[in-house]
Amino acid sequence: MKQEIHFVTGKGGVGKSVVAAGLALRKSREGKKVLLVELGDQSFFKDFFNEPDVAFKPRELKKNLDVALWSGETSLREYAKYLIKVEALTKLFFENAVMRAFINVAPALSELAIMGKITSGPRDYGPLVPYDCLVVDAYATGHFMALMRASKGMAQAIQFGPMGEQSRSIDTVLRNQDICHYHIVTLPEELPVREAEELKSQLANEFSLRPQVILNKFLETSVPLATLKEAQKDATSDLGRFALYLEQHQERQRGLYQETQKNFDRLIQVPLFFETDPWKLVELISERMV
Ligand SMILES: Nc1ncnc2c1ncn2[C@@H]1O[C@H](COP(=O)(O)OP(=O)(O)OP(=O)(O)O)[C@@H](O)[C@H]1O
Ligand SMILES: [Mg+2]
């Protein structure tokens, strides 16, 4: 079976991590062996799920659901080890001051190493990533585009040799929508919606990709409009003012929902859940990830 790769991105703080976890849980419940991948040096899920540690090597969260934290440096280290085979030489290579300086000044190298690792399954290259499905809790919008552009840029800059070849194969996998799926998380608010639309255009224009949008933290209330109007009669009371706020908020939400629906092929709406238990929240979100 071909591996599926899901990228979850969006503006900072919109709920990328919990949506990624919800999607990963959903896929694992469907019987797939799933790896939830965090990017960078610091794990969000370690604290969120109160796990002892989350590191490069996957660890089990639940049945069929593991989590790992991949950074440019750890991915590059593993890649070098795979190529060089001798641990001592890899160490020498990485602990070399010139090499370290090179890694630090070549950000695209770090992005390329991460994307190389993520796409290594479908490319059948490097150490085995034995999962049916990878769900990547990816970087926020701007940094995410840098991640996407790294392989394309490198493939254009280096036409020949293994580096050019690798970059081209990464870029090809990223554009293959039978393998890679893109999810933009946003909120029913003006700025996040604009940013989601912009990101959608960039992915469409530069990579011919059609991402899905997840409208998160949608405030769902069953209070009838008549009740809100009634409460507003006492315009100076807290309840009256709150009723007015709620009515206007729902109106804005509705408008942004319609606009988002027009702009994206696929839209998922996730409510704002009043749930503080992390697994219960992820569970509730997973039920919406159809
Ligand atoms: N649908 C929801 N219902 C209730 N709480 C939510 C929902 N979505 C996200 N949250 C909460 O909002 C906060 C931000 O979510 P999260 O950390 O997933 O955002 P993020 O986009 O990953 O942030 P960052 O950009 O910092 O990585 C968290 O406390 C999370 O529990
Ligand atoms: Mg996050």
mmCIF file of C-alpha atoms and ligand atoms in Angstrom:
data_model
loop_
_atom_site.group_PDB
_atom_site.id
_atom_site.type_symbol
_atom_site.label_atom_id
_atom_site.label_comp_id
_atom_site.label_asym_id
_atom_site.label_seq_id
_atom_site.Cartn_x
_atom_site.Cartn_y
_atom_site.Cartn_z
ATOM 1 C CA MET A 1 0.000 0.000 0.000
ATOM 2 C CA LYS A 2 1.183 3.477 -0.802
ATOM 3 C CA GLN A 3 1.994 5.725 2.142
ATOM 4 C CA GLU A 4 -0.224 8.772 2.676
ATOM 5 C CA ILE A 5 1.350 12.008 3.832
ATOM 6 C CA HIS A 6 -0.741 14.786 5.354
ATOM 7 C CA PHE A 7 0.595 18.284 5.962
ATOM 8 C CA VAL A 8 -1.284 20.459 8.440
ATOM 9 C CA THR A 9 -0.426 24.148 8.306
ATOM 10 C CA GLY A 10 -1.998 27.576 8.917
ATOM 11 C CA LYS A 11 -1.426 30.780 10.823
ATOM 12 C CA GLY A 12 0.222 30.616 14.259
ATOM 13 C CA GLY A 13 -2.083 29.529 17.077
ATOM 14 C CA VAL A 14 -5.099 28.520 14.957
ATOM 15 C CA GLY A 15 -5.075 24.897 16.132
ATOM 16 C CA LYS A 16 -2.669 23.154 13.718
ATOM 17 C CA SER A 17 -1.314 20.809 16.373
ATOM 18 C CA VAL A 18 -4.615 19.620 17.792
ATOM 19 C CA VAL A 19 -6.117 19.254 14.306
ATOM 20 C CA ALA A 20 -3.057 17.238 13.213
ATOM 21 C CA ALA A 21 -3.469 15.034 16.295
ATOM 22 C CA GLY A 22 -7.203 14.652 15.553
ATOM 23 C CA LEU A 23 -6.518 13.658 11.966
ATOM 24 C CA ALA A 24 -3.816 11.219 13.083
ATOM 25 C CA LEU A 25 -6.167 9.651 15.639
ATOM 26 C CA ARG A 26 -8.877 9.308 13.017
ATOM 27 C CA LYS A 27 -6.543 7.554 10.576
ATOM 28 C CA SER A 28 -5.304 5.209 13.301
ATOM 29 C CA ARG A 29 -8.902 4.305 14.169
ATOM 30 C CA GLU A 30 -9.430 3.437 10.507
ATOM 31 C CA GLY A 31 -6.808 0.758 11.046
ATOM 32 C CA LYS A 32 -3.808 2.545 9.576
ATOM 33 C CA LYS A 33 -0.461 2.602 11.298
ATOM 34 C CA VAL A 34 0.069 6.320 11.807
ATOM 35 C CA LEU A 35 3.019 8.515 12.687
ATOM 36 C CA LEU A 36 2.264 12.009 13.940
ATOM 37 C CA VAL A 37 5.303 14.110 13.070
ATOM 38 C CA GLU A 38 6.227 17.350 14.782
ATOM 39 C CA LEU A 39 8.788 19.626 13.199
ATOM 40 C CA GLY A 40 11.517 21.596 14.942
ATOM 41 C CA ASP A 41 13.478 21.183 18.144
ATOM 42 C CA GLN A 42 10.692 21.423 20.674
ATOM 43 C CA SER A 43 7.780 19.102 21.154
ATOM 44 C CA PHE A 44 4.302 20.472 21.726
ATOM 45 C CA PHE A 45 2.774 17.023 22.221
ATOM 46 C CA LYS A 46 5.187 16.092 25.012
ATOM 47 C CA ASP A 47 3.583 18.690 27.276
ATOM 48 C CA PHE A 48 0.118 18.511 25.747
ATOM 49 C CA PHE A 49 -0.263 14.754 26.237
ATOM 50 C CA ASN A 50 2.004 14.740 29.271
ATOM 51 C CA GLU A 51 4.429 12.246 27.711
ATOM 52 C CA PRO A 52 7.853 11.633 29.259
ATOM 53 C CA ASP A 53 9.607 12.475 26.000
ATOM 54 C CA VAL A 54 9.078 13.032 22.281
ATOM 55 C CA ALA A 55 12.200 12.694 20.138
ATOM 56 C CA PHE A 56 13.429 11.757 16.666
ATOM 57 C CA LYS A 57 12.718 8.085 17.250
ATOM 58 C CA PRO A 58 8.956 7.455 17.250
ATOM 59 C CA ARG A 59 7.233 6.599 20.500
ATOM 60 C CA GLU A 60 3.799 5.106 20.962
ATOM 61 C CA LEU A 61 0.928 7.377 21.995
ATOM 62 C CA LYS A 62 -1.930 4.973 21.389
ATOM 63 C CA LYS A 63 -2.558 1.778 19.475
ATOM 64 C CA ASN A 64 -1.459 2.369 15.851
ATOM 65 C CA LEU A 65 -0.459 5.938 16.674
ATOM 66 C CA ASP A 66 3.140 7.013 17.286
ATOM 67 C CA VAL A 67 4.672 10.459 17.581
ATOM 68 C CA ALA A 68 8.109 11.791 16.588
ATOM 69 C CA LEU A 69 9.918 15.121 16.514
ATOM 70 C CA TRP A 70 12.029 15.785 13.418
ATOM 71 C CA SER A 71 14.319 18.762 12.941
ATOM 72 C CA GLY A 72 16.618 19.706 10.084
ATOM 73 C CA GLU A 73 19.650 18.675 12.027
ATOM 74 C CA THR A 74 18.333 15.315 13.308
ATOM 75 C CA SER A 75 17.052 14.447 9.819
ATOM 76 C CA LEU A 76 20.342 15.419 8.238
ATOM 77 C CA ARG A 77 22.289 13.455 10.832
ATOM 78 C CA GLU A 78 20.283 10.323 10.098
ATOM 79 C CA TYR A 79 20.694 10.832 6.373
ATOM 80 C CA ALA A 80 24.443 11.247 6.734
ATOM 81 C CA LYS A 81 24.607 8.151 8.914
ATOM 82 C CA TYR A 82 22.698 6.234 6.262
ATOM 83 C CA LEU A 83 25.145 7.384 3.602
ATOM 84 C CA ILE A 84 28.333 7.145 5.618
ATOM 85 C CA LYS A 85 27.308 4.069 7.623
ATOM 86 C CA VAL A 86 30.046 4.578 10.214
ATOM 87 C CA GLU A 87 28.815 6.393 13.319
ATOM 88 C CA ALA A 88 32.250 7.802 14.202
ATOM 89 C CA LEU A 89 32.590 9.392 10.771
ATOM 90 C CA THR A 90 29.120 10.916 10.987
ATOM 91 C CA LYS A 91 30.075 12.418 14.331
ATOM 92 C CA LEU A 92 33.270 13.789 12.887
ATOM 93 C CA PHE A 93 31.344 15.271 9.997
ATOM 94 C CA PHE A 94 28.759 16.992 12.217
ATOM 95 C CA GLU A 95 31.070 18.109 14.947
ATOM 96 C CA ASN A 96 33.317 19.770 12.431
ATOM 97 C CA ALA A 97 33.064 23.548 12.899
ATOM 98 C CA VAL A 98 32.995 24.234 9.165
ATOM 99 C CA MET A 99 30.208 21.749 8.634
ATOM 100 C CA ARG A 100 28.188 23.167 11.506
ATOM 101 C CA ALA A 101 28.582 26.672 10.133
ATOM 102 C CA PHE A 102 27.477 25.419 6.726
ATOM 103 C CA ILE A 103 24.322 23.812 8.158
ATOM 104 C CA ASN A 104 23.477 26.986 10.027
ATOM 105 C CA VAL A 105 23.903 29.319 7.081
ATOM 106 C CA ALA A 106 22.124 27.102 4.602
ATOM 107 C CA PRO A 107 18.530 27.080 5.871
ATOM 108 C CA ALA A 108 17.308 25.428 2.685
ATOM 109 C CA LEU A 109 19.466 22.452 3.592
ATOM 110 C CA SER A 110 17.588 22.032 6.836
ATOM 111 C CA GLU A 111 14.210 22.273 5.048
ATOM 112 C CA LEU A 112 15.409 19.852 2.410
ATOM 113 C CA ALA A 113 16.555 17.344 5.031
ATOM 114 C CA ILE A 114 13.140 17.471 6.748
ATOM 115 C CA MET A 115 11.213 17.069 3.500
ATOM 116 C CA GLY A 116 13.639 14.335 2.420
ATOM 117 C CA LYS A 117 12.876 12.443 5.612
ATOM 118 C CA ILE A 118 9.101 12.950 5.338
ATOM 119 C CA THR A 119 8.982 11.757 1.723
ATOM 120 C CA SER A 120 11.522 8.961 2.098
ATOM 121 C CA GLY A 121 8.809 6.245 2.161
ATOM 122 C CA PRO A 122 7.231 6.966 -1.248
ATOM 123 C CA ARG A 123 10.694 7.630 -2.692
ATOM 124 C CA ASP A 124 11.904 4.339 -1.285
ATOM 125 C CA TYR A 125 15.060 6.016 -0.099
ATOM 126 C CA GLY A 126 16.843 5.976 3.246
ATOM 127 C CA PRO A 127 15.963 4.259 6.514
ATOM 128 C CA LEU A 128 12.546 2.618 6.523
ATOM 129 C CA VAL A 129 9.605 4.675 7.840
ATOM 130 C CA PRO A 130 7.222 1.781 8.541
ATOM 131 C CA TYR A 131 3.875 3.607 8.616
ATOM 132 C CA ASP A 132 0.795 3.678 6.361
ATOM 133 C CA CYS A 133 0.226 7.319 7.081
ATOM 134 C CA LEU A 134 2.280 10.322 8.200
ATOM 135 C CA VAL A 135 0.483 13.340 9.636
ATOM 136 C CA VAL A 136 2.833 16.297 9.799
ATOM 137 C CA ASP A 137 2.098 19.074 12.280
ATOM 138 C CA ALA A 138 3.932 21.470 9.988
ATOM 139 C CA TYR A 139 5.265 24.976 10.397
ATOM 140 C CA ALA A 140 3.049 28.050 10.197
ATOM 141 C CA THR A 141 2.291 29.595 6.802
ATOM 142 C CA GLY A 142 5.465 31.498 5.805
ATOM 143 C CA HIS A 143 7.895 28.923 7.103
ATOM 144 C CA PHE A 144 5.763 26.178 5.572
ATOM 145 C CA MET A 145 6.184 27.705 2.114
ATOM 146 C CA ALA A 146 9.944 27.746 2.691
ATOM 147 C CA LEU A 147 9.685 24.031 3.425
ATOM 148 C CA MET A 148 7.757 23.473 0.199
ATOM 149 C CA ARG A 149 10.108 25.594 -1.899
ATOM 150 C CA ALA A 150 13.374 24.086 -0.680
ATOM 151 C CA SER A 151 13.374 21.030 -2.950
ATOM 152 C CA LYS A 152 12.126 22.956 -5.966
ATOM 153 C CA GLY A 153 14.806 25.639 -5.472
ATOM 154 C CA MET A 154 17.544 23.116 -4.901
ATOM 155 C CA ALA A 155 16.509 21.075 -7.955
ATOM 156 C CA GLN A 156 16.728 24.215 -10.076
ATOM 157 C CA ALA A 157 20.054 25.299 -8.584
ATOM 158 C CA ILE A 158 21.699 21.893 -8.811
ATOM 159 C CA GLN A 159 20.742 20.168 -12.028
ATOM 160 C CA PHE A 160 23.080 17.206 -11.794
ATOM 161 C CA GLY A 161 24.379 14.719 -9.270
ATOM 162 C CA PRO A 162 22.729 13.049 -6.285
ATOM 163 C CA MET A 163 21.696 16.321 -4.593
ATOM 164 C CA GLY A 164 19.799 17.507 -7.659
ATOM 165 C CA GLU A 165 18.275 14.081 -8.134
ATOM 166 C CA GLN A 166 17.100 13.846 -4.518
ATOM 167 C CA SER A 167 15.632 17.332 -4.632
ATOM 168 C CA ARG A 168 13.739 16.541 -7.797
ATOM 169 C CA SER A 169 12.328 13.331 -6.362
ATOM 170 C CA ILE A 170 11.189 15.147 -3.177
ATOM 171 C CA ASP A 171 9.518 17.843 -5.261
ATOM 172 C CA THR A 172 7.761 15.205 -7.380
ATOM 173 C CA VAL A 173 6.327 13.467 -4.304
ATOM 174 C CA LEU A 174 5.167 16.785 -2.809
ATOM 175 C CA ARG A 175 3.199 17.520 -5.993
ATOM 176 C CA ASN A 176 1.642 14.065 -6.134
ATOM 177 C CA GLN A 177 -1.824 14.469 -4.662
ATOM 178 C CA ASP A 178 -2.375 10.721 -4.490
ATOM 179 C CA ILE A 179 0.332 10.724 -1.828
ATOM 180 C CA CYS A 180 0.455 14.193 -0.277
ATOM 181 C CA HIS A 181 -2.570 15.939 1.177
ATOM 182 C CA TYR A 182 -2.573 19.537 2.379
ATOM 183 C CA HIS A 183 -4.763 20.919 5.129
ATOM 184 C CA ILE A 184 -4.899 24.612 5.973
ATOM 185 C CA VAL A 185 -6.312 25.313 9.417
ATOM 186 C CA THR A 186 -7.941 28.674 9.935
ATOM 187 C CA LEU A 187 -10.387 30.431 12.229
ATOM 188 C CA PRO A 188 -13.681 32.091 11.318
ATOM 189 C CA GLU A 189 -11.960 35.477 11.645
ATOM 190 C CA GLU A 190 -10.933 38.034 9.060
ATOM 191 C CA LEU A 191 -7.114 37.835 9.202
ATOM 192 C CA PRO A 192 -6.676 34.055 9.483
ATOM 193 C CA VAL A 193 -9.126 33.573 6.596
ATOM 194 C CA ARG A 194 -7.170 36.032 4.414
ATOM 195 C CA GLU A 195 -3.932 34.263 5.257
ATOM 196 C CA ALA A 196 -5.467 30.873 4.414
ATOM 197 C CA GLU A 197 -6.619 32.175 1.034
ATOM 198 C CA GLU A 198 -3.179 33.567 0.309
ATOM 199 C CA LEU A 199 -1.535 30.276 1.195
ATOM 200 C CA LYS A 200 -4.017 28.415 -0.960
ATOM 201 C CA SER A 201 -3.120 30.633 -3.943
ATOM 202 C CA GLN A 202 0.593 30.113 -3.396
ATOM 203 C CA LEU A 203 0.197 26.328 -3.255
ATOM 204 C CA ALA A 204 -1.985 26.425 -6.365
ATOM 205 C CA ASN A 205 0.254 28.759 -8.368
ATOM 206 C CA GLU A 206 3.617 27.296 -7.444
ATOM 207 C CA PHE A 207 2.780 23.607 -7.059
ATOM 208 C CA SER A 208 -0.658 23.091 -8.670
ATOM 209 C CA LEU A 209 -1.947 21.830 -5.335
ATOM 210 C CA ARG A 210 -5.501 22.025 -4.020
ATOM 211 C CA PRO A 211 -5.497 22.139 -0.243
ATOM 212 C CA GLN A 212 -8.414 21.480 2.032
ATOM 213 C CA VAL A 213 -9.435 24.096 4.579
ATOM 214 C CA ILE A 214 -10.391 23.434 8.184
ATOM 215 C CA LEU A 215 -12.424 26.199 9.750
ATOM 216 C CA ASN A 216 -11.567 25.666 13.396
ATOM 217 C CA LYS A 217 -13.096 26.946 16.632
ATOM 218 C CA PHE A 218 -16.440 27.608 15.064
ATOM 219 C CA LEU A 219 -18.770 28.853 17.763
ATOM 220 C CA GLU A 220 -21.890 26.716 17.623
ATOM 221 C CA THR A 221 -24.776 27.721 19.847
ATOM 222 C CA SER A 222 -28.320 26.506 19.894
ATOM 223 C CA VAL A 223 -29.650 29.782 21.306
ATOM 224 C CA PRO A 224 -32.415 30.959 18.949
ATOM 225 C CA LEU A 225 -32.083 34.404 17.399
ATOM 226 C CA ALA A 226 -35.355 35.464 19.034
ATOM 227 C CA THR A 227 -33.865 34.750 22.465
ATOM 228 C CA LEU A 228 -30.782 36.830 21.623
ATOM 229 C CA LYS A 229 -32.971 39.692 20.425
ATOM 230 C CA GLU A 230 -35.065 39.469 23.570
ATOM 231 C CA ALA A 231 -31.957 39.658 25.785
ATOM 232 C CA GLN A 232 -30.748 42.721 23.856
ATOM 233 C CA LYS A 233 -33.760 44.719 24.971
ATOM 234 C CA ASP A 234 -31.862 45.443 28.148
ATOM 235 C CA ALA A 235 -28.944 46.968 26.226
ATOM 236 C CA THR A 236 -27.051 48.190 29.284
ATOM 237 C CA SER A 237 -26.900 44.850 31.106
ATOM 238 C CA ASP A 238 -24.009 42.399 30.659
ATOM 239 C CA LEU A 239 -26.412 39.826 29.296
ATOM 240 C CA GLY A 240 -27.813 42.325 26.795
ATOM 241 C CA ARG A 241 -24.381 43.333 25.581
ATOM 242 C CA PHE A 242 -23.234 39.733 25.369
ATOM 243 C CA ALA A 243 -26.334 38.775 23.387
ATOM 244 C CA LEU A 244 -25.520 41.544 20.900
ATOM 245 C CA TYR A 245 -21.891 40.429 20.682
ATOM 246 C CA LEU A 246 -22.962 36.821 20.110
ATOM 247 C CA GLU A 247 -25.390 37.764 17.369
ATOM 248 C CA GLN A 248 -22.781 39.846 15.545
ATOM 249 C CA HIS A 249 -20.141 37.161 16.002
ATOM 250 C CA GLN A 250 -22.406 34.526 14.483
ATOM 251 C CA GLU A 251 -23.180 36.802 11.581
ATOM 252 C CA ARG A 252 -19.469 37.369 10.877
ATOM 253 C CA GLN A 253 -18.819 33.633 11.175
ATOM 254 C CA ARG A 254 -21.556 32.858 8.680
ATOM 255 C CA GLY A 255 -20.144 35.365 6.187
ATOM 256 C CA LEU A 256 -16.628 34.010 6.511
ATOM 257 C CA TYR A 257 -17.900 30.438 6.218
ATOM 258 C CA GLN A 258 -19.641 31.235 2.942
ATOM 259 C CA GLU A 259 -16.606 33.047 1.612
ATOM 260 C CA THR A 260 -14.282 30.200 2.584
ATOM 261 C CA GLN A 261 -16.611 27.651 1.065
ATOM 262 C CA LYS A 262 -16.498 29.521 -2.222
ATOM 263 C CA ASN A 263 -12.717 29.650 -2.241
ATOM 264 C CA PHE A 264 -11.881 26.070 -1.329
ATOM 265 C CA ASP A 265 -12.920 22.780 -2.904
ATOM 266 C CA ARG A 266 -13.206 21.075 0.439
ATOM 267 C CA LEU A 267 -14.075 22.603 3.782
ATOM 268 C CA ILE A 268 -14.345 21.006 7.204
ATOM 269 C CA GLN A 269 -15.887 22.898 10.074
ATOM 270 C CA VAL A 270 -14.621 22.124 13.567
ATOM 271 C CA PRO A 271 -16.458 23.635 16.534
ATOM 272 C CA LEU A 272 -14.885 25.342 19.482
ATOM 273 C CA PHE A 273 -15.092 22.574 22.057
ATOM 274 C CA PHE A 274 -15.373 23.421 25.717
ATOM 275 C CA GLU A 275 -13.118 20.554 26.656
ATOM 276 C CA THR A 276 -9.927 20.846 28.669
ATOM 277 C CA ASP A 277 -8.844 17.196 28.674
ATOM 278 C CA PRO A 278 -6.313 16.908 25.810
ATOM 279 C CA TRP A 279 -7.258 13.425 24.591
ATOM 280 C CA LYS A 280 -10.970 14.158 24.841
ATOM 281 C CA LEU A 281 -10.464 17.317 22.775
ATOM 282 C CA VAL A 282 -8.432 15.450 20.138
ATOM 283 C CA GLU A 283 -11.068 12.722 20.108
ATOM 284 C CA LEU A 284 -13.837 15.272 19.473
ATOM 285 C CA ILE A 285 -11.802 16.877 16.681
ATOM 286 C CA SER A 286 -11.028 13.472 15.153
ATOM 287 C CA GLU A 287 -14.755 12.809 14.764
ATOM 288 C CA ARG A 288 -14.956 15.825 12.434
ATOM 289 C CA MET A 289 -12.059 14.791 10.221
ATOM 290 C CA VAL A 290 -14.061 13.069 7.512
HETATM 291 N N1 LIG B 1 -11.611 23.253 18.168
HETATM 292 C C1 LIG B 1 -11.048 23.573 19.323
HETATM 293 N N2 LIG B 1 -11.779 23.604 20.459
HETATM 294 C C2 LIG B 1 -11.222 23.952 21.633
HETATM 295 N N3 LIG B 1 -9.928 24.288 21.792
HETATM 296 C C3 LIG B 1 -9.148 24.276 20.699
HETATM 297 C C4 LIG B 1 -9.649 23.921 19.422
HETATM 298 N N4 LIG B 1 -8.643 24.014 18.524
HETATM 299 C C5 LIG B 1 -7.562 24.417 19.219
HETATM 300 N N5 LIG B 1 -7.849 24.574 20.523
HETATM 301 C C6 LIG B 1 -6.932 25.043 21.572
HETATM 302 O O1 LIG B 1 -6.317 26.226 21.089
HETATM 303 C C7 LIG B 1 -4.946 26.284 21.463
HETATM 304 C C8 LIG B 1 -4.069 26.425 20.231
HETATM 305 O O2 LIG B 1 -4.094 25.213 19.499
HETATM 306 P P1 LIG B 1 -2.749 24.601 18.864
HETATM 307 O O3 LIG B 1 -1.661 24.585 19.865
HETATM 308 O O4 LIG B 1 -3.132 23.307 18.231
HETATM 309 O O5 LIG B 1 -2.463 25.717 17.766
HETATM 310 P P2 LIG B 1 -1.213 25.776 16.757
HETATM 311 O O6 LIG B 1 -1.732 26.364 15.488
HETATM 312 O O7 LIG B 1 -0.566 24.449 16.678
HETATM 313 O O8 LIG B 1 -0.268 26.811 17.499
HETATM 314 P P3 LIG B 1 1.283 27.124 17.159
HETATM 315 O O9 LIG B 1 1.260 28.017 15.958
HETATM 316 O O10 LIG B 1 1.754 27.812 18.398
HETATM 317 O O11 LIG B 1 1.953 25.802 16.903
HETATM 318 C C9 LIG B 1 -4.674 25.026 22.266
HETATM 319 O O12 LIG B 1 -4.808 25.311 23.629
HETATM 320 C C10 LIG B 1 -5.776 24.077 21.832
HETATM 321 O O13 LIG B 1 -6.083 23.156 22.828
HETATM 322 MG MG MG B 2 1.405 23.869 17.105
#
